[in-house]
Every structure is written in structure tokens, then in C-alpha cells.
PDB file of C-alpha atoms and ligand atoms in Angstrom:
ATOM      1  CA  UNK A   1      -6.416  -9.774  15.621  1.00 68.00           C
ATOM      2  CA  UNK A   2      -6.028  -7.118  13.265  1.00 85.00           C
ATOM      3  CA  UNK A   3      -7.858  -7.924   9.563  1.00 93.00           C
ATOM      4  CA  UNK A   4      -5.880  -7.997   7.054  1.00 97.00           C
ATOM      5  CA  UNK A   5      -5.512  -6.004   3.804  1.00 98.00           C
ATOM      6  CA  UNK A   6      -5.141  -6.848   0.613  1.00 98.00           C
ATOM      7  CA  UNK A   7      -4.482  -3.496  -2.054  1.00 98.00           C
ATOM      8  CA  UNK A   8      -3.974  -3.928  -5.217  1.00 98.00           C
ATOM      9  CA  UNK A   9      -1.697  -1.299  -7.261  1.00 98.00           C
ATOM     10  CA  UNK A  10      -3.027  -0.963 -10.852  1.00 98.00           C
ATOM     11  CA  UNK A  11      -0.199   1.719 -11.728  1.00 98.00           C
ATOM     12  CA  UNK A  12      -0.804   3.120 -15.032  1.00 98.00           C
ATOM     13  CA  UNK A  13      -2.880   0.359 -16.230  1.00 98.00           C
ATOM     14  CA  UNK A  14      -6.188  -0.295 -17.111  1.00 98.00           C
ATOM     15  CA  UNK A  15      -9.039   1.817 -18.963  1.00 98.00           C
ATOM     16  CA  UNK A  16     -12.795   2.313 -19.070  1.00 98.00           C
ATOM     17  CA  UNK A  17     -13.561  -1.545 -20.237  1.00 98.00           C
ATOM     18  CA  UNK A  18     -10.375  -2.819 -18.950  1.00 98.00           C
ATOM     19  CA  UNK A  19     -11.563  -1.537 -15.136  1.00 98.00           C
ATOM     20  CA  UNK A  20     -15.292  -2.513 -15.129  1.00 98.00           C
ATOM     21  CA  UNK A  21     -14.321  -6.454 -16.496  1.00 98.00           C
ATOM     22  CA  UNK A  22     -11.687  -6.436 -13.590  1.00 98.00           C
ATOM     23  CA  UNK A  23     -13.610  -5.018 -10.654  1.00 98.00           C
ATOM     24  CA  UNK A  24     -16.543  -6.844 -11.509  1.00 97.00           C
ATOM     25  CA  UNK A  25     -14.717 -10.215 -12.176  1.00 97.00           C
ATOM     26  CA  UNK A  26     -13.296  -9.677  -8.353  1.00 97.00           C
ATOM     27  CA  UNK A  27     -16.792  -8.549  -7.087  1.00 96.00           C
ATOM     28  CA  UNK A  28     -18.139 -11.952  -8.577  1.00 95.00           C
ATOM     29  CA  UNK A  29     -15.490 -13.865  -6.813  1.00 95.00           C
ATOM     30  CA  UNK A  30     -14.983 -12.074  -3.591  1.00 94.00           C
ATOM     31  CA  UNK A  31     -17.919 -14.333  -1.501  1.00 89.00           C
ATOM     32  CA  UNK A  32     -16.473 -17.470  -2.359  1.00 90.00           C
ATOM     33  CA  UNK A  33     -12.501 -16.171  -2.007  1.00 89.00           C
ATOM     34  CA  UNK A  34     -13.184 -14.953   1.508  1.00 90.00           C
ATOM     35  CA  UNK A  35     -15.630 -17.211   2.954  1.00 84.00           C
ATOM     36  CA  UNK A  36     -16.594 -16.482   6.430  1.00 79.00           C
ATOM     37  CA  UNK A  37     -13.124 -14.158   6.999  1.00 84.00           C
ATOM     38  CA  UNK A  38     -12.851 -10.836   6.402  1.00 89.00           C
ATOM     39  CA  UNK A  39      -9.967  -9.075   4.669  1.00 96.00           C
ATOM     40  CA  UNK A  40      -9.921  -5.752   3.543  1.00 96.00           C
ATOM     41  CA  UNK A  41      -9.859  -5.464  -0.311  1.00 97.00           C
ATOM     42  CA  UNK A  42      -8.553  -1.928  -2.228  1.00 98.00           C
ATOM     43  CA  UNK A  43      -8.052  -1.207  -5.615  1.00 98.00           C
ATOM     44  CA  UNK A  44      -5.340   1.771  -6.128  1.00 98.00           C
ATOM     45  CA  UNK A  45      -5.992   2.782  -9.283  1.00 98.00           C
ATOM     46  CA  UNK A  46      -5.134   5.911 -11.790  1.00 98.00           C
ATOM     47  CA  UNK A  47      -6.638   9.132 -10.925  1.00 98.00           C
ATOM     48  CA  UNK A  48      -8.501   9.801 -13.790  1.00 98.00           C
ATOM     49  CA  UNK A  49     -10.828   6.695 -13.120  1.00 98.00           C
ATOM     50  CA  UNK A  50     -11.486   7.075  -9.399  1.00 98.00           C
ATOM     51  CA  UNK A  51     -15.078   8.513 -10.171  1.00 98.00           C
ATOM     52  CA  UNK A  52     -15.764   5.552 -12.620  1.00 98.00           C
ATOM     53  CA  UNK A  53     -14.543   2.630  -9.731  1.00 98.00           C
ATOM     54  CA  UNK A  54     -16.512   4.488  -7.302  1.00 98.00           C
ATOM     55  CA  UNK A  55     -19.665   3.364  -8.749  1.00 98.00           C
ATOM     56  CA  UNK A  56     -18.274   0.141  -9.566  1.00 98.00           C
ATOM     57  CA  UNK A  57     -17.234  -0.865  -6.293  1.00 97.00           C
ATOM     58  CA  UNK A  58     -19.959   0.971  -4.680  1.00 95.00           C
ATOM     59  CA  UNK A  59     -21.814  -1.629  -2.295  1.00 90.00           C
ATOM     60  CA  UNK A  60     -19.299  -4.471  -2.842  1.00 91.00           C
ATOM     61  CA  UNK A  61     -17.318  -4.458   0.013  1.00 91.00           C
ATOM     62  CA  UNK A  62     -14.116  -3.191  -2.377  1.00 96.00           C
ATOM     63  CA  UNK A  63     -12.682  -0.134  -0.886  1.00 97.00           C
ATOM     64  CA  UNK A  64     -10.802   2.441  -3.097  1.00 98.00           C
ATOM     65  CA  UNK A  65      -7.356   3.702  -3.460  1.00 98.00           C
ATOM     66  CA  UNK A  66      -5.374   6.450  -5.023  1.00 98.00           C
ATOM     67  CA  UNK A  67      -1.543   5.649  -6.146  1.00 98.00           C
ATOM     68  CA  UNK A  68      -0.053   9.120  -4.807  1.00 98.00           C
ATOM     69  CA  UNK A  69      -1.461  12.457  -2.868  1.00 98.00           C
ATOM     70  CA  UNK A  70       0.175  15.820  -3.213  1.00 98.00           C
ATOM     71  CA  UNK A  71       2.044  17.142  -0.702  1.00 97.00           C
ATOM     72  CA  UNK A  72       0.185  20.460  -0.859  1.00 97.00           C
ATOM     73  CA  UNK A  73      -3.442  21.632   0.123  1.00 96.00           C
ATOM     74  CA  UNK A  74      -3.973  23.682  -3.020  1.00 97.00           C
ATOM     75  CA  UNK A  75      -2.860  26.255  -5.679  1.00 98.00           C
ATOM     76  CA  UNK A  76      -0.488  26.363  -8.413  1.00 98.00           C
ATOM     77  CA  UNK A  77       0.750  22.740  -8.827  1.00 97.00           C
ATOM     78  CA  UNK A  78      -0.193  21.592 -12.633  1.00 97.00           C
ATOM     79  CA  UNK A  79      -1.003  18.087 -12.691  1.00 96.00           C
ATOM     80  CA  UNK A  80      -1.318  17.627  -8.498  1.00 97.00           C
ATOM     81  CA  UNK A  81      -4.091  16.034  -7.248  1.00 98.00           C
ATOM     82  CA  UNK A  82      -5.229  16.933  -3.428  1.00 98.00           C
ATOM     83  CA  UNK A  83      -6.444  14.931  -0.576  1.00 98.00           C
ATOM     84  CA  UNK A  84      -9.736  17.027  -0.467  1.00 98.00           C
ATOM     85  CA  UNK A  85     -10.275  16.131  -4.152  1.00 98.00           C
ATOM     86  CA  UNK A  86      -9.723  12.426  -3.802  1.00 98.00           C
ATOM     87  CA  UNK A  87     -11.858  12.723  -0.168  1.00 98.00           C
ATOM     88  CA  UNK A  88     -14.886  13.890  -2.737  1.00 98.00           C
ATOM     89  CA  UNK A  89     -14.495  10.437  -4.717  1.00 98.00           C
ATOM     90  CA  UNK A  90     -14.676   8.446  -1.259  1.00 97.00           C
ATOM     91  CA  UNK A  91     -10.984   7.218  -1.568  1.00 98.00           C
ATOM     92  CA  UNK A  92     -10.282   5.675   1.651  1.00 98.00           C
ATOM     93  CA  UNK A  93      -6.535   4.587   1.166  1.00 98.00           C
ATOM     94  CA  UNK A  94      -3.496   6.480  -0.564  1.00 98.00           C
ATOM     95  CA  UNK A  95      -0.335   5.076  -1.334  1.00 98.00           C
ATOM     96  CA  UNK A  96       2.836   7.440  -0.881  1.00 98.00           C
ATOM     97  CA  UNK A  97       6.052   6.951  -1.028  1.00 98.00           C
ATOM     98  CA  UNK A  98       6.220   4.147  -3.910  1.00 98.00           C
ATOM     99  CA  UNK A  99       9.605   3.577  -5.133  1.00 97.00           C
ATOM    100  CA  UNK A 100       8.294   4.193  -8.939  1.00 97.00           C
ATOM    101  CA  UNK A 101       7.683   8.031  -7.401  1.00 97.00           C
ATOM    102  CA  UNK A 102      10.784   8.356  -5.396  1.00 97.00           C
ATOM    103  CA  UNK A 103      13.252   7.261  -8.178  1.00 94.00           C
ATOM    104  CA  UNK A 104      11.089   8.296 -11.313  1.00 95.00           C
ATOM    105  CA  UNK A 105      10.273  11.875  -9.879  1.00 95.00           C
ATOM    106  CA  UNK A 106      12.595  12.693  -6.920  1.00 95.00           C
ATOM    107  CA  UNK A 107      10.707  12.093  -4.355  1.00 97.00           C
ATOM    108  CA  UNK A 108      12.282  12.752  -0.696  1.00 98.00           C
ATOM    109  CA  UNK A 109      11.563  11.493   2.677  1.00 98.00           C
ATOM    110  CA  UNK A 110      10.163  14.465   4.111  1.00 97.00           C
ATOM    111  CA  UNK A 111       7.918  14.854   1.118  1.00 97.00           C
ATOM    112  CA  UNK A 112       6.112  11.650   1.435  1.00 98.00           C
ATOM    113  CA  UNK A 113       5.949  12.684   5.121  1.00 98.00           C
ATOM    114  CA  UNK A 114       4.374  15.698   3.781  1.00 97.00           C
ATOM    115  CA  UNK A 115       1.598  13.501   1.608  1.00 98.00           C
ATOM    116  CA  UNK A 116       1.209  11.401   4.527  1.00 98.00           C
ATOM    117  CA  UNK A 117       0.045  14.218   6.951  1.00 97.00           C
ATOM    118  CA  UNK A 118      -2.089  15.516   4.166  1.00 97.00           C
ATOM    119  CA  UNK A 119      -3.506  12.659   3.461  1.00 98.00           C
ATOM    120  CA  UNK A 120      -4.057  11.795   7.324  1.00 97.00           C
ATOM    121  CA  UNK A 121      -5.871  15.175   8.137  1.00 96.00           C
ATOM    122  CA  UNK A 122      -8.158  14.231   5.122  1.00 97.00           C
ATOM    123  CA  UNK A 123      -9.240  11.160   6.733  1.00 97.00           C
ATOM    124  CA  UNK A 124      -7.693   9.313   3.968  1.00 98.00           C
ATOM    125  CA  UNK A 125      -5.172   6.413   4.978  1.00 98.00           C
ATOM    126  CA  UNK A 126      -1.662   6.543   3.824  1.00 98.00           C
ATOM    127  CA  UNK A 127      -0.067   3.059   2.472  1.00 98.00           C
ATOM    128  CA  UNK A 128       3.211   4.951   3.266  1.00 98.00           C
ATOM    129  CA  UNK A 129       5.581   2.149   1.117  1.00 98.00           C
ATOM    130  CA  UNK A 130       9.619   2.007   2.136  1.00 98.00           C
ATOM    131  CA  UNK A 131      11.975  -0.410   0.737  1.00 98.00           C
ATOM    132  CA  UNK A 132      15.464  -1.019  -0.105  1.00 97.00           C
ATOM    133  CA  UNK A 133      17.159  -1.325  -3.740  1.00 96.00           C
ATOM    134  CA  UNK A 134      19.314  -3.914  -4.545  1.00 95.00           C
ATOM    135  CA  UNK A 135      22.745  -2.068  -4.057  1.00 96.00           C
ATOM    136  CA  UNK A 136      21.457  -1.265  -0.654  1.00 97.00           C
ATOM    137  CA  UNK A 137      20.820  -4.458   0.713  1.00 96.00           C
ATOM    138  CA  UNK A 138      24.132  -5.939  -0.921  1.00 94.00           C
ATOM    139  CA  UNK A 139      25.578  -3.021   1.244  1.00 97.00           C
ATOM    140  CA  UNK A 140      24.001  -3.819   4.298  1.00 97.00           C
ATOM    141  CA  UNK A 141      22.137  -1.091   4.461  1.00 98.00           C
ATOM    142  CA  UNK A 142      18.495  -2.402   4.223  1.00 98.00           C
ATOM    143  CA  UNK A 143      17.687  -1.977   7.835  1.00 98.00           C
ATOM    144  CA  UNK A 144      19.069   1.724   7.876  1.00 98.00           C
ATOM    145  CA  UNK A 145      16.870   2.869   4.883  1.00 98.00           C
ATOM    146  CA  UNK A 146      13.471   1.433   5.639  1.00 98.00           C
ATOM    147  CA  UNK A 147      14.169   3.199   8.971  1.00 98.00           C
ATOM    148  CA  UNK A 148      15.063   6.446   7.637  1.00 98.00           C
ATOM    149  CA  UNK A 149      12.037   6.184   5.159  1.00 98.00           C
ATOM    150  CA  UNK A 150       9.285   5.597   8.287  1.00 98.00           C
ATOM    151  CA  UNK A 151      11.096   7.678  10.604  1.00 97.00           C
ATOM    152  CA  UNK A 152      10.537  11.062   8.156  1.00 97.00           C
ATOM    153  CA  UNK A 153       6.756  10.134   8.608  1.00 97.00           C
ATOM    154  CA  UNK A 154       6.750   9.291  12.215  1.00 96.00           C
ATOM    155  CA  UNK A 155       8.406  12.648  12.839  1.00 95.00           C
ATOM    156  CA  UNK A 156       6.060  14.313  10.855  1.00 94.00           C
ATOM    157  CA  UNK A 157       3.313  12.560  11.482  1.00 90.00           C
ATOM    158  CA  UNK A 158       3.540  12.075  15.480  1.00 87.00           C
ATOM    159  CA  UNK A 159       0.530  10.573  17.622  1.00 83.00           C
ATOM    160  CA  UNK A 160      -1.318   9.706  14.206  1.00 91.00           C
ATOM    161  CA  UNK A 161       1.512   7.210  12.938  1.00 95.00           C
ATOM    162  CA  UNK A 162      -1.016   4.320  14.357  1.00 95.00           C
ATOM    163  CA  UNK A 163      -3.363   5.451  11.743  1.00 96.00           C
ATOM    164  CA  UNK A 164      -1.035   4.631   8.787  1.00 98.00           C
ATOM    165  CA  UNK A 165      -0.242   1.425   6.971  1.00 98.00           C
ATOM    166  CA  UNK A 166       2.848   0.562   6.188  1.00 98.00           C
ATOM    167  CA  UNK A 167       4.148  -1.420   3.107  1.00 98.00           C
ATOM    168  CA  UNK A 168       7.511  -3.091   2.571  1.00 98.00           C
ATOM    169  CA  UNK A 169       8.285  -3.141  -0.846  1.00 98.00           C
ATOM    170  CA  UNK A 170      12.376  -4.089  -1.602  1.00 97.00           C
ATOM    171  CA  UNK A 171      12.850  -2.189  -4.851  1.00 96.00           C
ATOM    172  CA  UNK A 172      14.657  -5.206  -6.488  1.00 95.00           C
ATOM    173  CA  UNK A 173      11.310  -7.582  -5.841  1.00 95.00           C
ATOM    174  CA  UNK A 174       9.440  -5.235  -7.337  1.00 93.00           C
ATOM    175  CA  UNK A 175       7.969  -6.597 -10.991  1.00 89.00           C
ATOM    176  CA  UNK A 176      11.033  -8.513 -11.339  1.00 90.00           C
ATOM    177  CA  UNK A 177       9.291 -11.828 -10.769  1.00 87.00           C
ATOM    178  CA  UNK A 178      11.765 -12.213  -7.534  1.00 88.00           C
ATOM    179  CA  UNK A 179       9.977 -11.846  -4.144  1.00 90.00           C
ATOM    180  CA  UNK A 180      11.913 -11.554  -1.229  1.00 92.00           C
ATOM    181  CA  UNK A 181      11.507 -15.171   0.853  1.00 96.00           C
ATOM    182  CA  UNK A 182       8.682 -15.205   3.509  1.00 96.00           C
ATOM    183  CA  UNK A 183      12.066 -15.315   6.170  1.00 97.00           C
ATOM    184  CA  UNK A 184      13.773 -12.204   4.198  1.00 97.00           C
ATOM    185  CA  UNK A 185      10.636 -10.238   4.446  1.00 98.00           C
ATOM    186  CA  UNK A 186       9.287 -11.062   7.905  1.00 98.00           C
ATOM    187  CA  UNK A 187      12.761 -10.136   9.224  1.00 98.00           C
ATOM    188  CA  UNK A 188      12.402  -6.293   7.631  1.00 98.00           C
ATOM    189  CA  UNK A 189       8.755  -6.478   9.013  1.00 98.00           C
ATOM    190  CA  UNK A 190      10.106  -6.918  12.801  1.00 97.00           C
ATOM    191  CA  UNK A 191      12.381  -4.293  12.143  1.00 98.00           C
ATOM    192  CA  UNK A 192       9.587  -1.896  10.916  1.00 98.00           C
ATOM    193  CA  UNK A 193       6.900  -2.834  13.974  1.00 97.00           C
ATOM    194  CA  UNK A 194       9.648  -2.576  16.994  1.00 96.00           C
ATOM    195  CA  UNK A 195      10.558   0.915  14.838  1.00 97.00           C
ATOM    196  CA  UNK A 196       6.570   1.814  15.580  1.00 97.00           C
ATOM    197  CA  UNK A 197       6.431   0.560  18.559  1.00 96.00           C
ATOM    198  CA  UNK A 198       8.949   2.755  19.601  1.00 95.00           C
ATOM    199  CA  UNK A 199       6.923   5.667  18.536  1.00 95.00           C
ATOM    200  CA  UNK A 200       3.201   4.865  19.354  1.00 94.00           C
ATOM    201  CA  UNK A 201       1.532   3.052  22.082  1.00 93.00           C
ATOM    202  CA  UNK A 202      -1.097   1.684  19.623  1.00 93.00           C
ATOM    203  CA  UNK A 203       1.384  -0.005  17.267  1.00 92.00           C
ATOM    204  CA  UNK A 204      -0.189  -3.108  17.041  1.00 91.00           C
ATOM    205  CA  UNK A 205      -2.874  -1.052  15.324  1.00 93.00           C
ATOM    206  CA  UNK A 206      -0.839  -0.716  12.122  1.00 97.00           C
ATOM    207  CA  UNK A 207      -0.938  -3.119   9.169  1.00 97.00           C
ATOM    208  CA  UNK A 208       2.988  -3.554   7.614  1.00 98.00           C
ATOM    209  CA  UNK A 209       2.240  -5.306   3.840  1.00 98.00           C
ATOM    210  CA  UNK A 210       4.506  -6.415   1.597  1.00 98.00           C
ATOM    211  CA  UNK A 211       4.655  -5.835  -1.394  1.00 97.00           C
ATOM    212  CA  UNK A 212       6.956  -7.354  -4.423  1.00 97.00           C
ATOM    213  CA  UNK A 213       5.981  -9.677  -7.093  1.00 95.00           C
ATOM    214  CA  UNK A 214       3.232 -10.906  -4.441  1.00 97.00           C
ATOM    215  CA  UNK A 215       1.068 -13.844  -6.434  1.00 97.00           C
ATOM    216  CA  UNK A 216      -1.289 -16.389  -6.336  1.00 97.00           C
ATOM    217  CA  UNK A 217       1.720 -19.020  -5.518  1.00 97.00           C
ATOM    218  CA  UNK A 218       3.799 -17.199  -3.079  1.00 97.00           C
ATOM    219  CA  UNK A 219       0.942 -15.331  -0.935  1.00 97.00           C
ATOM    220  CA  UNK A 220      -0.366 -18.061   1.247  1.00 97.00           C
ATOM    221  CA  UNK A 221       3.237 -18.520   3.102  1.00 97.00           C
ATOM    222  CA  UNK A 222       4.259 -14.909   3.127  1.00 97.00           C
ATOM    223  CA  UNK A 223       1.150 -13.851   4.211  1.00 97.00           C
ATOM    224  CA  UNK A 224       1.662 -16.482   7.561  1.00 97.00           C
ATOM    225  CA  UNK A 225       4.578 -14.701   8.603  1.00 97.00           C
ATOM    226  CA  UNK A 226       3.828 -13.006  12.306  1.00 96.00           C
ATOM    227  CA  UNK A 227       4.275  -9.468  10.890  1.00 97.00           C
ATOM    228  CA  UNK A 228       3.066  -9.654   7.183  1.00 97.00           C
ATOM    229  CA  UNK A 229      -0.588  -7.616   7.778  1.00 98.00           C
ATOM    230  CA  UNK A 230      -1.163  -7.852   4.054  1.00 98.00           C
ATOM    231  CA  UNK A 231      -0.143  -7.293   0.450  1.00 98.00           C
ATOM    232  CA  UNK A 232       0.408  -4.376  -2.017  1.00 98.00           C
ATOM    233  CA  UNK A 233      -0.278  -6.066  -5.115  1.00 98.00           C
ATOM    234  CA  UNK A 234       0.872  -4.666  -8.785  1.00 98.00           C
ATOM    235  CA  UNK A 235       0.977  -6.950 -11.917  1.00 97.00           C
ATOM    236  CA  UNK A 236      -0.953 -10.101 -10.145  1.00 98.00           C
ATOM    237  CA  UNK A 237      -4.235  -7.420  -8.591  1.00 98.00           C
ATOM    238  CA  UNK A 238      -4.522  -6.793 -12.721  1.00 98.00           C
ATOM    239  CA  UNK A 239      -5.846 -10.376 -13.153  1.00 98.00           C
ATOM    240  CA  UNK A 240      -8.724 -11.494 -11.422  1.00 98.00           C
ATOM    241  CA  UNK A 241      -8.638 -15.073 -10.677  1.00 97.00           C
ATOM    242  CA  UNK A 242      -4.587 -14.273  -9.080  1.00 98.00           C
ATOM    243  CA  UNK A 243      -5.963 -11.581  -6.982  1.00 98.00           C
ATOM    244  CA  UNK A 244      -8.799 -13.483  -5.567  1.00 97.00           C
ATOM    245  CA  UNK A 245      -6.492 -16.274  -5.180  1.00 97.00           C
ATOM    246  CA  UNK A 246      -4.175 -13.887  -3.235  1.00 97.00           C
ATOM    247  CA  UNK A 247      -7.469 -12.780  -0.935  1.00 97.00           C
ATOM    248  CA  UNK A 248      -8.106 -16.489  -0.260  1.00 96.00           C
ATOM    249  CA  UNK A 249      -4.755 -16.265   0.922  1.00 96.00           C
ATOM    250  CA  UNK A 250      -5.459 -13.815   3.068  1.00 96.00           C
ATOM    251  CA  UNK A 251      -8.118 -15.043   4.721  1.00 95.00           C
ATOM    252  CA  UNK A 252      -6.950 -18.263   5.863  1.00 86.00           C
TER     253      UNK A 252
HETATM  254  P1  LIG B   1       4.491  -6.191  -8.504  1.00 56.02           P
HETATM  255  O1  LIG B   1       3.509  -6.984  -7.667  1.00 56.02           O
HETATM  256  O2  LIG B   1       4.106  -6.085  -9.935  1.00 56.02           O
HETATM  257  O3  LIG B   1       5.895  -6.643  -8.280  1.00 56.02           O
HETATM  258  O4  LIG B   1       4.410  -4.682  -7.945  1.00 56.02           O
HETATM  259  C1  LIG B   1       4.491  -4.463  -6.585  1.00 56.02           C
HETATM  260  C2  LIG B   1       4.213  -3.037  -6.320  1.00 56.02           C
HETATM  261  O5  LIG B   1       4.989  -2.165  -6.670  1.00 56.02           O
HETATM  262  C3  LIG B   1       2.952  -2.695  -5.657  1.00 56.02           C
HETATM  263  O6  LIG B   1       2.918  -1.370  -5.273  1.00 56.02           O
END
């Protein structure tokens, strides 16, 4: 059975005293939360603090996370951040693809293909997120665009699409306080793991999280549905006792 993974999203929160009270609260809880399970724990957080949660989570069994990758290997892009750069702070996960990025700055398909692959030959792996807004699924149309979103990256991305994770976040769920239902979101799941399976042998090696005001109350039963892998937490990973409440979850 494939571990789980639990990643939390800080987004643009957090700050030097903010980050060390919240990774060590979850490094003080994280025995106790798992138990004898393991789950797979990430914090995502802004780029300028990677170097200072490197040493915090050094040793703790937290892995780290960046919330984007540039779609370039290097050269005249102000403000980019490569995958070579976050390789040298021992990020292990990147997310791409997050609907904040593709609405607030215009991000396409094939360019989160694009920081998928560069992440990928890195050796950094992408939480490639696809999701629906609310207009699209009262259209119909949530099946067609999580499938156009993963198909850009399996095209790109070819034999090393079982190396990815996948997250399902619905736009609408996302900080709204509404998640979609454990039925609602295991149904998109299927639709995402028969779309991999299509594409790699080795699909059953890929994790498909959800994502969408995720929390210490809803986890446990979304987290039991046959293709829910994990969670891409935002506002609940920023307080500890809900996160390690949501890693208990996990590994039930
Ligand atoms: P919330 O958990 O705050 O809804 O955010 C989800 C998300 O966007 C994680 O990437």
C-alpha cells in the first residue's frame, strides 16, 4: 500500500518566529499523531524561508516543499526561482499548477507541464494540482478540465508521470470553508487514476491528494476514500494541533 502524504501549503504566510513555533509545535506532536504508521509529512512554504525550515525540519522526519518552480533552467527571469536552486535547499516536493498561479498570473497547461519536467529532471517531485472552478462544474465540465490539466503533463512528461503526485483541488473548495463531499471528490479521483493508468504502467505508484478546505473534522472520512492518497493542506497546515490532527487522520 502506498503511504500516504500529507503537504501542507503555507502560501504567503508565516515569518521567521511565525515558522520556527509552527514546525516545531508539529515536530513535538508528530510521534504521538502517527503512532506506529507512517505518512509522509511536507511543509510548502515561501521561498524566501526554505533555508531557515531546512534546519528546522532537519532530522524530524518533515520533508520540505516549495509552492511553485519556474518553468526555465536559468537566465533572465526577475523574480524566478529554479529547480537547481531549490535542489541546493534539499526541497524534495514542488507544487505546480495551483489555481492561485493559474488565475492570479496566467498560468497555462503546457507551462505547468513545463515546471513539472523541470522539476522532475531535478529530482524534485511535482504536486502537479488540477481542479475545476465553480462555473465549470455547474457546466459539466469538471471531468473535461482536470483531464486537460494532467494530460498537458503526461504529454510532456511521458514515462516519468509515475513519479509525480497529483492533487485535486476544485477551485470553489478552496479557502471557502466548503470541501467537496468525500463521494464528490473520490469520484474526480477515479477519473484522474484510470486517466494515469492509461498512460503509465506504474500508476498505482502515484499519490492523487485532495486538497480544499481539508481540516481536522473532515480529513478522517475523505482521507478513507479508495483513491484519496493524501491532502494538500492551506489554512488548517498553519495551525498545529489541526494539522497533526489531519496526520492522525492519515495514518489510520
Ligand atoms: P485551504 O485548505 O485553505 O482551502 O487551501 C487549499 C489549498 O489551496 C492547498 O494548496
Amino acid at each position: 500500500m502506498k503511504q500516504k502524504l500529507i503537504a501542507g501549503n503555507w502560501k504567503m504566510n508565516g515569518s521567521l518566529i511565525a515558522n520556527a513555533a509552527l514546525v516545531h509545535g508539529v515536530q513535538q506532536g508528530l510521534a504521538s499523531a502517527l503512532g506506529a504508521k507512517r505518512v509522509q509529512v511536507v511543509v510548502c512554504v515561501p521561498a524566501v524561508y526554505l533555508s531557515q525550515v531546512q534546519q528546522l525540519v532537519q532530522g524530524s522526519g518533515i520533508d520540505l516543499g516549495s509552492q511553485d518552480v519556474s518553468a526555465h533552467e536559468q537566465g533572465a527571469f526577475t523574480g524566478e526561482v529554479s529547480a537547481a536552486m531549490l535542489k541546493d535547499f534539499a526541497v524534495r516536493y514542488a507544487i505546480v499548477g495551483h489555481s492561485e498561479r493559474r488565475q492570479c498570473h496566467g498560468e497555462t497547461d503546457e507551462q505547468v507541464a513545463l515546471k513539472a519536467q523541470h522539476a522532475l529532471s531535478a529530482g524534485i517531485t511535482p504536486i502537479v494540482c488540477v481542479g475545476e472552478t465553480l462555473a465549470e462544474r455547474e457546466a459539466g465540465k469538471t471531468e473535461d478540465v482536470v483531464k486537460r490539466q494532467l494530460a498537458a503533463v503526461i504529454h510532456t512528461n511521458g514515462h516519468c508521470i509515475s513519479e509525480i503526485v497529483v492533487a485535486y483541488e476544485p477551485v470553489w473548495a478552496i479557502g471557502t470553508g466548503q470541501t467537496a463531499s468525500p463521494t464528490q471528490a473520490q469520484a474526480v479521483h477515479a477519473v484522474l487514476r484510470s486517466q494515469l493508468k492509461a498512460a503509465t504502467e506504474h500508476s498505482d505508484r502515484v499519490r492523487i491528494l485532495y486538497g480544499g478546505s481539508m481540516n481536522a473534522a473532515n480529513a478522517a472520512e475523505l482521507l478513507s476514500q479508495p483513491d484519496i492518497d493524501g491532502g494538500l493542506i492551506g489554512g488548517a497546515a498553519l495551525k498545529v494541533a489541526d494539522f497533526l490532527t489531519i496526520i492522525s487522520a492519515a495514518a489510520r
